Amino acid sequence: MSKKGKQSTISIAADQRREIIGIASQVAIEKYQKAVEKHRKEAKDRRLHNTKLLLERYRAFVVHSESAVYDAAQVEDDMDFDSLLDLMDCGSKPVVAESVRDSVARTRILVHHIDWMLGYFKARCENSRKPEEARRYRVIEKMYLVEEDQQMTAQEIADEEHVDVSTIYKDQRAAIQQLSAMIFGYIE
């Protein structure tokens, strides 16, 4: 404002306004594209991380889905169990731990899905004409899928396969990328 209380205005020509709007629009579009790319990369990284976690915990998922106790009818060897049910005044009502039952159901579905994708991955790798494809399945199998006491380190697999340990890590990453697309869907 000037001393007399009037506002001063700046006049911008129409072509200057168009240029400013064009530059501002271009900057906004570039920022938006960078944000979208960052989000896409984070989503891909998250899926790769989740695939590796699924593989690392695969055996535990199988045990949980096959062994979890969620229904009183599953308890047979606990002598005090009937007394406990009487104290809880359950009578003839079925006693079910619903959250455990629901967890078992979700885990069984997940294990079944993973089993199908691993089966497809194995068939694809074993039928490939590329030796590294077959090795990729063997790497995943030996690192994650066999019983825990039979699992091998990357160095042990490298020695068995007669390759450098860095090749085993490359195979592991490539296999996890392929499995991630199969388990969660394709991401560019």
mmCIF file of C-alpha atoms in Angstrom:
data_model
loop_
_atom_site.group_PDB
_atom_site.id
_atom_site.type_symbol
_atom_site.label_atom_id
_atom_site.label_comp_id
_atom_site.label_asym_id
_atom_site.label_seq_id
_atom_site.Cartn_x
_atom_site.Cartn_y
_atom_site.Cartn_z
ATOM 1 C CA MET A 1 0.000 0.000 0.000
ATOM 2 C CA SER A 2 1.099 3.485 -0.649
ATOM 3 C CA LYS A 3 1.143 6.235 1.960
ATOM 4 C CA LYS A 4 -2.324 7.336 1.011
ATOM 5 C CA GLY A 5 -3.864 3.844 1.582
ATOM 6 C CA LYS A 6 -4.124 2.820 -2.047
ATOM 7 C CA GLN A 7 -2.863 -0.513 -3.284
ATOM 8 C CA SER A 8 -0.307 -0.554 -6.015
ATOM 9 C CA THR A 9 -0.850 -3.021 -8.825
ATOM 10 C CA ILE A 10 1.542 -4.676 -11.172
ATOM 11 C CA SER A 11 0.428 -5.098 -14.712
ATOM 12 C CA ILE A 12 1.492 -8.235 -16.599
ATOM 13 C CA ALA A 13 0.924 -8.545 -20.285
ATOM 14 C CA ALA A 14 -1.205 -11.468 -21.536
ATOM 15 C CA ASP A 15 1.729 -13.162 -23.268
ATOM 16 C CA GLN A 16 3.797 -12.942 -20.056
ATOM 17 C CA ARG A 17 0.902 -14.483 -18.064
ATOM 18 C CA ARG A 18 0.691 -17.350 -20.576
ATOM 19 C CA GLU A 19 4.443 -17.919 -20.297
ATOM 20 C CA ILE A 20 4.311 -17.926 -16.475
ATOM 21 C CA ILE A 21 1.336 -20.299 -16.514
ATOM 22 C CA GLY A 22 3.114 -22.572 -18.990
ATOM 23 C CA ILE A 23 6.288 -22.710 -16.891
ATOM 24 C CA ALA A 24 4.337 -23.277 -13.677
ATOM 25 C CA SER A 25 2.293 -26.031 -15.344
ATOM 26 C CA GLN A 26 5.431 -27.737 -16.646
ATOM 27 C CA VAL A 27 7.060 -27.635 -13.184
ATOM 28 C CA ALA A 28 3.880 -29.049 -11.606
ATOM 29 C CA ILE A 29 3.696 -31.856 -14.179
ATOM 30 C CA GLU A 30 7.363 -32.768 -13.618
ATOM 31 C CA LYS A 31 6.878 -32.834 -9.832
ATOM 32 C CA TYR A 32 3.776 -34.988 -10.241
ATOM 33 C CA GLN A 33 5.590 -37.427 -12.553
ATOM 34 C CA LYS A 34 8.483 -37.721 -10.074
ATOM 35 C CA ALA A 35 6.028 -38.407 -7.237
ATOM 36 C CA VAL A 36 4.246 -41.086 -9.291
ATOM 37 C CA GLU A 37 7.575 -42.721 -10.211
ATOM 38 C CA LYS A 38 8.711 -42.653 -6.578
ATOM 39 C CA HIS A 39 5.422 -44.246 -5.458
ATOM 40 C CA ARG A 40 5.705 -46.926 -8.168
ATOM 41 C CA LYS A 41 9.289 -47.747 -7.144
ATOM 42 C CA GLU A 42 8.318 -47.914 -3.462
ATOM 43 C CA ALA A 43 5.422 -50.251 -4.295
ATOM 44 C CA LYS A 44 7.772 -52.497 -6.299
ATOM 45 C CA ASP A 45 10.389 -52.462 -3.532
ATOM 46 C CA ARG A 46 7.691 -53.286 -0.964
ATOM 47 C CA ARG A 47 6.481 -56.243 -3.039
ATOM 48 C CA LEU A 48 10.014 -57.562 -3.491
ATOM 49 C CA HIS A 49 10.610 -57.209 0.247
ATOM 50 C CA ASN A 50 7.304 -58.959 1.008
ATOM 51 C CA THR A 51 8.124 -61.786 -1.397
ATOM 52 C CA LYS A 52 11.443 -62.354 0.343
ATOM 53 C CA LEU A 53 9.680 -62.328 3.731
ATOM 54 C CA LEU A 54 7.124 -64.860 2.480
ATOM 55 C CA LEU A 55 9.928 -67.132 1.333
ATOM 56 C CA GLU A 56 11.853 -66.725 4.592
ATOM 57 C CA ARG A 57 8.744 -67.610 6.623
ATOM 58 C CA TYR A 58 7.280 -70.176 4.236
ATOM 59 C CA ARG A 59 8.022 -73.217 6.425
ATOM 60 C CA ALA A 60 6.499 -71.483 9.482
ATOM 61 C CA PHE A 61 3.351 -70.656 7.479
ATOM 62 C CA VAL A 62 2.995 -74.291 6.471
ATOM 63 C CA VAL A 63 3.370 -75.462 10.082
ATOM 64 C CA HIS A 64 0.885 -72.850 11.322
ATOM 65 C CA SER A 65 -1.703 -73.733 8.695
ATOM 66 C CA GLU A 66 -1.409 -77.459 9.451
ATOM 67 C CA SER A 67 -0.913 -77.459 13.222
ATOM 68 C CA ALA A 68 -2.712 -74.544 14.840
ATOM 69 C CA VAL A 69 -5.243 -75.502 17.509
ATOM 70 C CA TYR A 70 -8.372 -73.362 17.374
ATOM 71 C CA ASP A 71 -11.203 -75.734 18.330
ATOM 72 C CA ALA A 72 -11.753 -77.507 21.663
ATOM 73 C CA ALA A 73 -12.375 -80.710 19.721
ATOM 74 C CA GLN A 74 -8.700 -80.631 18.702
ATOM 75 C CA VAL A 75 -7.558 -80.911 22.340
ATOM 76 C CA GLU A 76 -7.365 -84.544 23.368
ATOM 77 C CA ASP A 77 -4.361 -85.053 25.626
ATOM 78 C CA ASP A 78 -5.079 -82.417 28.296
ATOM 79 C CA MET A 79 -6.587 -84.110 31.373
ATOM 80 C CA ASP A 80 -7.606 -80.824 32.931
ATOM 81 C CA PHE A 81 -9.324 -79.551 29.809
ATOM 82 C CA ASP A 82 -12.801 -80.876 30.648
ATOM 83 C CA SER A 83 -12.545 -79.340 34.107
ATOM 84 C CA LEU A 84 -11.517 -76.049 32.564
ATOM 85 C CA LEU A 85 -14.506 -76.122 30.209
ATOM 86 C CA ASP A 86 -16.807 -76.793 33.192
ATOM 87 C CA LEU A 87 -15.294 -73.823 35.059
ATOM 88 C CA MET A 88 -15.864 -71.650 32.011
ATOM 89 C CA ASP A 89 -19.476 -72.892 31.981
ATOM 90 C CA CYS A 90 -19.238 -73.841 28.327
ATOM 91 C CA GLY A 91 -21.480 -76.879 28.690
ATOM 92 C CA SER A 92 -22.083 -78.441 25.299
ATOM 93 C CA LYS A 93 -21.344 -75.257 23.332
ATOM 94 C CA PRO A 94 -18.403 -75.612 20.968
ATOM 95 C CA VAL A 95 -15.364 -73.666 22.099
ATOM 96 C CA VAL A 96 -13.549 -72.027 19.209
ATOM 97 C CA ALA A 97 -10.763 -69.456 19.125
ATOM 98 C CA GLU A 98 -12.160 -67.586 16.135
ATOM 99 C CA SER A 99 -9.170 -65.320 15.574
ATOM 100 C CA VAL A 100 -6.842 -68.335 15.412
ATOM 101 C CA ARG A 101 -9.278 -70.185 13.123
ATOM 102 C CA ASP A 102 -9.484 -67.155 10.828
ATOM 103 C CA SER A 103 -5.701 -66.819 10.825
ATOM 104 C CA VAL A 104 -5.339 -70.484 9.881
ATOM 105 C CA ALA A 105 -7.822 -70.042 7.025
ATOM 106 C CA ARG A 106 -5.983 -66.988 5.656
ATOM 107 C CA THR A 107 -2.614 -68.706 6.049
ATOM 108 C CA ARG A 108 -3.836 -71.852 4.268
ATOM 109 C CA ILE A 109 -5.041 -69.752 1.341
ATOM 110 C CA LEU A 110 -1.700 -67.936 1.234
ATOM 111 C CA VAL A 111 0.306 -71.179 1.429
ATOM 112 C CA HIS A 112 -1.850 -72.736 -1.294
ATOM 113 C CA HIS A 113 -1.303 -69.706 -3.547
ATOM 114 C CA ILE A 114 2.446 -69.701 -2.892
ATOM 115 C CA ASP A 115 2.607 -73.455 -3.576
ATOM 116 C CA TRP A 116 0.879 -72.974 -6.940
ATOM 117 C CA MET A 117 3.192 -70.124 -7.922
ATOM 118 C CA LEU A 118 6.285 -72.032 -6.782
ATOM 119 C CA GLY A 119 5.126 -75.047 -8.796
ATOM 120 C CA TYR A 120 4.707 -72.897 -11.885
ATOM 121 C CA PHE A 121 8.066 -71.196 -11.268
ATOM 122 C CA LYS A 122 9.784 -74.566 -10.848
ATOM 123 C CA ALA A 123 8.281 -75.949 -14.063
ATOM 124 C CA ARG A 124 9.196 -72.802 -15.967
ATOM 125 C CA CYS A 125 12.774 -72.835 -14.665
ATOM 126 C CA GLU A 126 13.319 -76.555 -15.230
ATOM 127 C CA ASN A 127 11.939 -76.381 -18.781
ATOM 128 C CA SER A 128 14.025 -73.363 -19.721
ATOM 129 C CA ARG A 129 16.942 -73.792 -22.085
ATOM 130 C CA LYS A 130 18.946 -71.381 -19.971
ATOM 131 C CA PRO A 131 20.967 -73.075 -17.215
ATOM 132 C CA GLU A 132 20.748 -69.990 -14.990
ATOM 133 C CA GLU A 133 16.940 -70.320 -14.915
ATOM 134 C CA ALA A 134 17.125 -73.853 -13.516
ATOM 135 C CA ARG A 135 19.773 -72.716 -11.045
ATOM 136 C CA ARG A 136 17.492 -69.876 -9.870
ATOM 137 C CA TYR A 137 14.863 -72.336 -8.749
ATOM 138 C CA ARG A 138 17.489 -74.474 -7.001
ATOM 139 C CA VAL A 139 18.758 -71.364 -5.183
ATOM 140 C CA ILE A 140 15.273 -70.508 -3.907
ATOM 141 C CA GLU A 141 14.594 -74.107 -2.979
ATOM 142 C CA LYS A 142 17.834 -74.560 -1.044
ATOM 143 C CA MET A 143 17.656 -71.187 0.692
ATOM 144 C CA TYR A 144 13.979 -71.197 1.669
ATOM 145 C CA LEU A 145 11.854 -74.212 0.779
ATOM 146 C CA VAL A 146 13.640 -77.253 2.169
ATOM 147 C CA GLU A 147 13.401 -78.179 5.828
ATOM 148 C CA GLU A 148 15.266 -75.753 8.046
ATOM 149 C CA ASP A 149 18.070 -78.176 8.903
ATOM 150 C CA GLN A 150 18.704 -78.695 5.166
ATOM 151 C CA GLN A 151 18.743 -75.023 4.143
ATOM 152 C CA MET A 152 21.979 -73.750 2.688
ATOM 153 C CA THR A 153 23.817 -70.438 2.685
ATOM 154 C CA ALA A 154 24.632 -68.600 -0.522
ATOM 155 C CA GLN A 155 28.274 -69.685 -0.195
ATOM 156 C CA GLU A 156 27.337 -73.356 0.215
ATOM 157 C CA ILE A 157 25.100 -73.180 -2.852
ATOM 158 C CA ALA A 158 27.846 -71.405 -4.815
ATOM 159 C CA ASP A 159 30.290 -74.159 -3.930
ATOM 160 C CA GLU A 160 27.787 -76.854 -4.937
ATOM 161 C CA GLU A 161 26.893 -75.084 -8.201
ATOM 162 C CA HIS A 162 30.559 -74.219 -8.980
ATOM 163 C CA VAL A 163 29.834 -70.500 -9.388
ATOM 164 C CA ASP A 164 30.802 -67.346 -7.543
ATOM 165 C CA VAL A 165 28.680 -66.394 -4.534
ATOM 166 C CA SER A 166 27.754 -63.123 -6.282
ATOM 167 C CA THR A 167 26.069 -65.232 -8.989
ATOM 168 C CA ILE A 168 23.935 -66.896 -6.329
ATOM 169 C CA TYR A 169 22.849 -63.505 -4.970
ATOM 170 C CA LYS A 170 22.028 -62.355 -8.524
ATOM 171 C CA ASP A 171 20.003 -65.533 -9.056
ATOM 172 C CA GLN A 172 18.217 -64.985 -5.745
ATOM 173 C CA ARG A 173 17.277 -61.395 -6.680
ATOM 174 C CA ALA A 174 16.121 -62.411 -10.160
ATOM 175 C CA ALA A 175 14.062 -65.300 -8.800
ATOM 176 C CA ILE A 176 12.456 -63.092 -6.142
ATOM 177 C CA GLN A 177 11.542 -60.552 -8.834
ATOM 178 C CA GLN A 178 9.927 -63.252 -10.938
ATOM 179 C CA LEU A 179 8.131 -64.797 -7.958
ATOM 180 C CA SER A 180 6.963 -61.373 -6.808
ATOM 181 C CA ALA A 181 5.210 -60.841 -10.125
ATOM 182 C CA MET A 182 3.618 -64.281 -9.852
ATOM 183 C CA ILE A 183 2.536 -63.922 -6.224
ATOM 184 C CA PHE A 184 1.422 -60.272 -6.171
ATOM 185 C CA GLY A 185 0.924 -59.421 -9.829
ATOM 186 C CA TYR A 186 3.126 -57.690 -12.357
ATOM 187 C CA ILE A 187 4.841 -54.380 -11.633
ATOM 188 C CA GLU A 188 7.010 -52.584 -14.170
#
